[in-house]
Coordinates of C-alpha atoms and ligand atoms in Angstrom, one line a residue:
M139 CA 137.8 120.6 88.0
V140 CA 134.9 119.9 89.6
K141 CA 135.2 121.4 93.4
S142 CA 135.4 118.4 95.6
N143 CA 132.7 118.5 98.4
R144 CA 135.2 116.0 100.1
I145 CA 137.5 118.6 101.6
L146 CA 138.0 118.3 105.7
T147 CA 139.7 121.2 107.0
V148 CA 142.1 119.3 110.0
G149 CA 143.5 120.9 113.0
A150 CA 146.8 119.2 113.8
A151 CA 147.1 120.0 117.9
Q152 CA 150.3 119.5 118.8
L153 CA 150.9 119.6 122.3
G154 CA 154.0 121.0 124.4
P155 CA 155.0 119.2 127.7
I156 CA 152.9 117.5 130.0
G157 CA 154.0 117.5 133.5
L158 CA 154.1 114.5 135.5
N159 CA 152.2 115.3 138.2
E160 CA 149.9 118.0 135.5
S161 CA 146.2 117.1 136.6
R162 CA 144.0 115.6 134.1
E163 CA 141.4 118.8 134.3
A164 CA 144.3 121.1 133.8
V165 CA 145.3 119.0 130.6
V166 CA 141.8 118.7 129.2
D167 CA 141.7 122.6 129.9
R168 CA 144.5 122.8 127.0
L169 CA 143.1 120.4 124.8
L170 CA 139.7 122.4 124.9
A171 CA 141.8 125.6 124.6
L172 CA 143.0 123.7 121.1
L173 CA 139.5 122.8 120.2
E174 CA 138.2 126.6 120.6
T175 CA 141.0 127.6 118.3
A176 CA 140.1 124.8 115.6
H177 CA 136.5 125.9 115.8
D178 CA 138.0 129.6 115.2
R179 CA 139.3 128.6 112.4
G180 CA 136.5 126.3 110.9
C181 CA 138.1 122.8 111.1
D182 CA 135.9 119.7 111.3
L183 CA 138.4 117.3 112.6
V184 CA 140.8 117.8 115.6
V185 CA 143.8 115.7 115.9
F186 CA 145.7 115.3 119.2
P187 CA 148.8 113.5 119.9
E188 CA 149.8 110.1 121.3
L189 CA 149.0 109.8 124.9
A190 CA 147.4 113.0 125.1
L191 CA 145.9 112.9 128.2
T192 CA 149.5 112.9 130.7
T193 CA 153.4 113.1 130.3
F194 CA 155.0 110.1 128.6
F195 CA 155.3 107.9 131.3
P196 CA 157.2 105.1 130.1
R197 CA 160.3 107.4 130.5
W198 CA 160.1 106.1 133.9
Y199 CA 160.8 102.8 135.7
F200 CA 158.1 102.4 138.1
Q201 CA 157.5 99.1 140.4
E202 CA 154.2 99.5 141.8
Q203 CA 151.4 98.8 139.4
G204 CA 149.4 101.5 141.1
A205 CA 151.7 104.2 140.4
I206 CA 151.6 103.3 136.7
D207 CA 148.0 102.5 136.0
R208 CA 147.4 106.1 137.8
F209 CA 148.0 107.4 134.0
F210 CA 145.3 104.9 133.0
E211 CA 141.9 106.1 131.7
T212 CA 139.1 102.9 132.8
A213 CA 136.3 104.6 130.9
M214 CA 136.0 106.8 127.8
P215 CA 134.4 109.4 127.9
G216 CA 135.5 109.4 132.0
P217 CA 134.1 112.1 134.3
D218 CA 137.8 114.1 132.9
T219 CA 137.0 113.7 129.3
A220 CA 133.6 114.0 129.0
R221 CA 133.8 117.9 128.6
L222 CA 135.8 117.3 125.8
F223 CA 133.4 115.4 124.5
E224 CA 130.8 117.4 124.9
R225 CA 132.4 120.5 123.5
A226 CA 133.2 119.2 120.4
A227 CA 129.7 117.9 119.5
E228 CA 128.6 121.4 120.4
Y229 CA 131.2 122.8 117.7
G230 CA 130.3 120.2 115.2
I231 CA 134.1 118.7 115.5
G232 CA 135.3 115.1 114.9
F233 CA 138.2 114.3 117.1
C234 CA 140.9 111.6 117.2
L235 CA 142.5 111.4 120.9
G236 CA 145.7 109.1 122.2
F237 CA 145.5 107.9 125.5
A238 CA 146.4 104.9 128.0
E239 CA 143.6 102.2 128.2
L240 CA 143.0 100.3 131.2
V241 CA 140.5 97.2 130.3
Q242 CA 139.2 93.8 131.2
Q243 CA 139.1 91.6 128.5
D244 CA 137.8 87.6 129.4
G245 CA 138.5 88.4 132.9
E246 CA 142.1 89.7 132.8
T247 CA 143.6 93.2 133.1
M248 CA 144.7 94.7 130.1
R249 CA 146.7 97.7 129.3
Y250 CA 146.9 99.5 125.7
N251 CA 148.3 102.4 124.0
A252 CA 145.4 103.5 122.5
C253 CA 143.5 106.1 120.6
I254 CA 139.6 106.7 119.5
L255 CA 138.2 108.4 116.3
V256 CA 134.8 110.5 117.7
D257 CA 132.6 112.2 115.2
K258 CA 131.3 115.0 114.7
E259 CA 128.1 113.8 117.0
G260 CA 130.4 112.8 119.8
T261 CA 130.2 109.6 119.1
I262 CA 133.2 107.0 119.0
V263 CA 133.1 105.4 115.7
G264 CA 136.6 103.7 116.0
K265 CA 139.2 102.5 118.0
Y266 CA 143.1 101.6 117.5
R267 CA 145.6 100.0 119.9
K268 CA 149.1 100.4 119.3
V269 CA 151.0 97.4 117.7
H270 CA 154.7 98.6 117.3
L271 CA 156.4 98.8 121.0
P272 CA 159.3 100.3 121.1
G273 CA 162.1 100.4 123.9
H274 CA 163.1 97.4 126.4
A275 CA 160.9 95.4 128.4
D276 CA 163.0 95.3 131.2
H277 CA 164.5 98.8 133.9
L278 CA 167.9 99.7 132.5
P279 CA 169.5 101.7 135.1
E280 CA 172.0 103.2 132.9
R281 CA 169.8 104.8 130.5
K282 CA 169.3 108.6 130.9
W283 CA 165.3 107.9 130.3
Q284 CA 163.8 104.3 130.5
H285 CA 161.7 103.2 127.4
L286 CA 158.8 100.7 129.3
E287 CA 156.2 100.7 126.4
K288 CA 156.6 96.9 126.1
A289 CA 156.3 96.7 130.1
Y290 CA 153.8 98.9 130.7
F291 CA 151.3 98.2 127.3
D292 CA 149.9 94.9 125.7
V293 CA 150.5 94.9 121.9
G294 CA 147.6 96.0 120.4
D295 CA 144.9 93.2 119.5
L296 CA 142.7 95.1 116.9
G297 CA 145.1 95.2 114.3
F298 CA 144.3 98.2 111.5
P299 CA 141.0 98.8 111.0
V300 CA 139.8 102.0 109.1
W301 CA 136.5 103.2 109.3
R302 CA 134.1 104.9 106.8
T303 CA 133.3 108.1 108.3
M304 CA 133.4 111.9 108.0
G305 CA 133.1 111.6 104.3
G306 CA 136.1 109.3 103.8
I307 CA 137.5 106.3 105.1
M308 CA 139.8 106.8 107.9
G309 CA 142.4 105.0 109.7
M310 CA 144.4 106.0 112.8
C311 CA 148.3 104.5 114.3
I312 CA 150.7 105.8 117.0
C313 CA 153.7 106.7 117.1
N314 CA 156.1 103.9 116.5
D315 CA 153.9 102.4 114.0
R316 CA 154.6 105.5 111.5
R317 CA 158.1 103.9 111.0
W318 CA 156.8 100.9 109.7
P319 CA 155.5 100.4 105.9
E320 CA 153.2 97.6 106.8
T321 CA 151.3 99.8 109.2
Y322 CA 150.3 102.2 106.1
R323 CA 149.7 99.4 103.8
M324 CA 147.4 97.4 105.7
M325 CA 145.4 100.7 105.8
G326 CA 146.3 101.2 102.2
L327 CA 145.1 98.1 101.4
Q328 CA 141.6 98.7 103.1
G329 CA 141.2 102.2 100.8
V330 CA 142.1 104.5 103.3
E331 CA 142.1 108.2 102.5
M332 CA 143.2 109.9 106.3
I333 CA 145.5 108.0 108.4
M334 CA 145.5 109.9 111.8
L335 CA 148.6 109.7 114.2
G336 CA 150.2 110.8 117.2
Y337 CA 153.6 110.6 118.6
N338 CA 156.2 111.3 121.3
T339 CA 159.3 110.9 120.5
P340 CA 162.9 112.0 121.8
A341 CA 164.7 114.7 120.6
T342 CA 168.1 112.7 120.9
E343 CA 168.9 109.5 122.6
P344 CA 166.6 106.8 120.7
P345 CA 166.4 104.0 122.6
W346 CA 169.5 102.3 121.1
G347 CA 172.0 104.7 121.6
F348 CA 173.5 108.0 120.0
E349 CA 172.1 109.7 116.5
P350 CA 173.1 112.9 114.9
T351 CA 169.8 115.2 116.0
H352 CA 169.3 116.1 112.5
L353 CA 168.3 112.3 111.6
A354 CA 165.1 112.7 113.9
S355 CA 163.9 115.1 111.7
L356 CA 164.7 113.4 108.2
H357 CA 163.3 110.0 109.5
N358 CA 159.6 111.8 111.1
N359 CA 159.4 113.5 107.9
L360 CA 160.5 110.4 105.8
S361 CA 158.3 107.8 107.1
M362 CA 155.1 109.8 107.0
Q363 CA 155.5 111.1 103.5
S364 CA 156.8 107.6 102.1
G365 CA 153.5 106.1 103.7
A366 CA 151.4 108.7 102.3
Y367 CA 152.7 108.7 98.7
Q368 CA 152.9 104.6 98.7
N369 CA 149.3 104.3 100.0
A370 CA 147.7 107.7 97.8
T371 CA 146.5 108.9 101.8
W372 CA 146.4 111.4 103.6
V373 CA 148.7 111.6 107.0
I374 CA 148.3 113.5 110.1
G375 CA 151.2 113.5 112.5
V376 CA 151.0 115.1 115.8
A377 CA 153.7 115.7 118.5
K378 CA 153.9 115.8 122.2
A379 CA 156.8 117.9 121.8
G380 CA 159.2 120.4 123.8
R381 CA 161.2 119.7 127.3
E382 CA 158.9 117.3 129.3
E383 CA 160.2 116.4 132.8
G384 CA 164.1 117.3 131.3
C385 CA 163.5 115.0 128.3
D386 CA 163.6 117.3 124.9
M387 CA 160.7 115.8 122.6
M388 CA 160.7 116.4 118.9
G389 CA 158.2 118.6 117.3
G390 CA 157.8 118.4 113.7
T391 CA 153.9 118.2 113.3
L392 CA 153.0 117.3 109.9
I393 CA 150.1 117.5 107.4
V394 CA 151.3 115.3 104.9
A395 CA 148.9 115.4 101.2
P396 CA 148.8 111.7 99.1
T397 CA 151.4 113.2 96.9
G398 CA 153.9 113.0 99.5
E399 CA 154.0 116.4 100.0
I400 CA 154.2 118.6 103.5
V401 CA 151.2 121.0 103.2
A402 CA 151.4 122.2 107.0
Q403 CA 154.2 122.0 109.5
G404 CA 154.4 123.2 113.0
R405 CA 156.9 125.8 113.9
T406 CA 157.0 125.6 117.7
L407 CA 157.7 123.0 120.7
D408 CA 154.2 124.0 122.5
D409 CA 150.4 123.5 122.2
E410 CA 150.0 124.7 118.4
L411 CA 147.4 123.9 116.1
V412 CA 148.3 123.5 112.3
V413 CA 145.5 123.7 110.3
A414 CA 144.8 122.5 106.6
D415 CA 142.3 121.8 104.0
C416 CA 142.7 118.3 103.3
D417 CA 140.8 117.5 99.9
L418 CA 139.9 113.4 100.4
D419 CA 139.4 113.6 96.5
A420 CA 142.9 114.3 96.1
C421 CA 143.5 110.6 96.9
N422 CA 141.6 109.2 93.9
H423 CA 144.5 110.3 90.9
Y424 CA 147.1 108.2 92.9
K425 CA 144.4 105.1 93.7
N426 CA 143.6 104.9 90.1
T427 CA 147.1 105.3 88.6
V428 CA 150.4 104.5 90.0
F429 CA 149.3 102.5 92.9
N430 CA 146.0 101.0 92.0
F431 CA 146.8 97.8 93.8
A432 CA 144.2 95.7 91.7
E433 CA 146.0 96.6 88.7
H434 CA 149.5 96.6 89.7
R435 CA 150.4 94.7 92.8
Q436 CA 151.6 90.7 92.3
P437 CA 150.8 89.7 96.0
D438 CA 151.3 86.0 94.9
Q439 CA 155.2 86.8 94.6
Y440 CA 155.5 88.8 97.8
G441 CA 155.3 85.1 99.7
L442 CA 158.3 84.0 98.2
I443 CA 160.5 86.8 100.2
T444 CA 159.9 85.2 103.7
E445 CA 161.1 81.5 102.1
T446 CA 164.5 83.1 101.2
A447 CA 165.0 85.9 103.7
G448 CA 168.3 85.3 105.0
V449 CA 168.9 82.0 103.4
V450 CA 172.1 81.4 101.2
L451 CA 169.8 79.5 98.5
P452 CA 171.9 76.4 96.7
P453 CA 173.6 76.8 93.4
E454 CA 171.4 76.6 90.4
Ligands
ING261 N1 158.6 106.8 120.4 C1 159.6 106.5 119.7 C2 159.1 106.9 118.1 O1 159.0 105.5 117.5 C3 162.1 105.8 118.8 C4 160.6 105.8 120.0 C5 162.3 106.9 118.8 C6 162.1 105.2 118.2 C7 163.5 107.6 118.0 C8 163.4 105.5 117.0 C9 163.7 106.2 117.2 O2 158.9 107.8 117.6 C10 157.4 106.2 120.8 N2 156.4 106.6 121.9 O3 156.8 105.3 120.2

C-alpha cells in the first residue's frame, strides 16, 4: 500500500479546570506548556477546548454586562494571546483555539462562542461561531448551576464552513454542536476530512435534570464516533475537564478515525496532551464507497419529511 504523505500528527490539548479569576497570562502559560509537549511529540496541529482562555462563565448569572464582557476577547491575537501565535509559528504547529469573541458588526456589539484555525505560519485561516447554544436564556435561581449561553452569546452566523489547509479539508464546531447530526453532515457535504471541536460539559446535572452519569460518556463518544463514521472524517474532541469552581466537568477527550474507531483517549481530568497520527487518506475509502454521497444520497427524497413530520396523514 502506498504510504500516505497526508498524515497529520495531532495533539488534543485537554485542559483541566480554569478558575473564575485565573488570569489570561496564567492560562496562556498552560496552553504554551501543552504546545511545548506537542512540539516534543512532533505534532503538526494542536486542538484546544471550547472557551480555552477562561472558566466556563455561562454557569453563573451575572447582571452587569461588564462582569460578563471581561471573559471576552476583543482582538485575536490580542495582547494576551500573541505569544501563543508566535510560539506556535516558531514550532511550525497549527492550532485550533476556542474563545469568547466580542465584535462590532454593523454598528452593533455581537458576542460569540467562537474558535479559530491557525496554520503553521501563525495565520488565522478559519473562524467558526457556535450555532447550537444549549441551556436557557433566563436566570433560573433554583438551579445549582446556570447554563446561560443563550443569554451571553449570539447564535453563530458563519454556518459550518470548511477550509483547505494543512494538506486536507478541515472543519470546526463547538461543544453542543457535536450532538447534532446536521453539524457533521453540513461539513461532510463539503468533503471534510478532519473536524476539530472543544467542549465544556458538566459530568452530571445536564440542563434538563438528573441523568445516570454513565450516559455522559456514552453520548459524548456516540455523538463523535457516529459523526466521524457517517461523514468519513476524523473527529478530534477536546475537553475542558475536572472540578471547575466546584462544578465537575467531564473529560473524555477523543481522537476518532473515519471508521468511527476511537484511536486515542484522554485518561485524566487535567491538562493532558492526547496524540495520534491521523492519516487524512483514511477518509478516502468510505468517501468512495459506503458514503459516496453522489452515488447513494437522494436529497430530493429528504425534503418530504418536513411536510409530514408530526402530522397524521389522511387515510389513502
Ligand atoms: N455544554 C454541554 C454540551 O452540549 C449539555 C451542554 C450537557 C448538553 C449535557 C446536553 C447534556 O456538551 C456545552 N457547553 O454545550
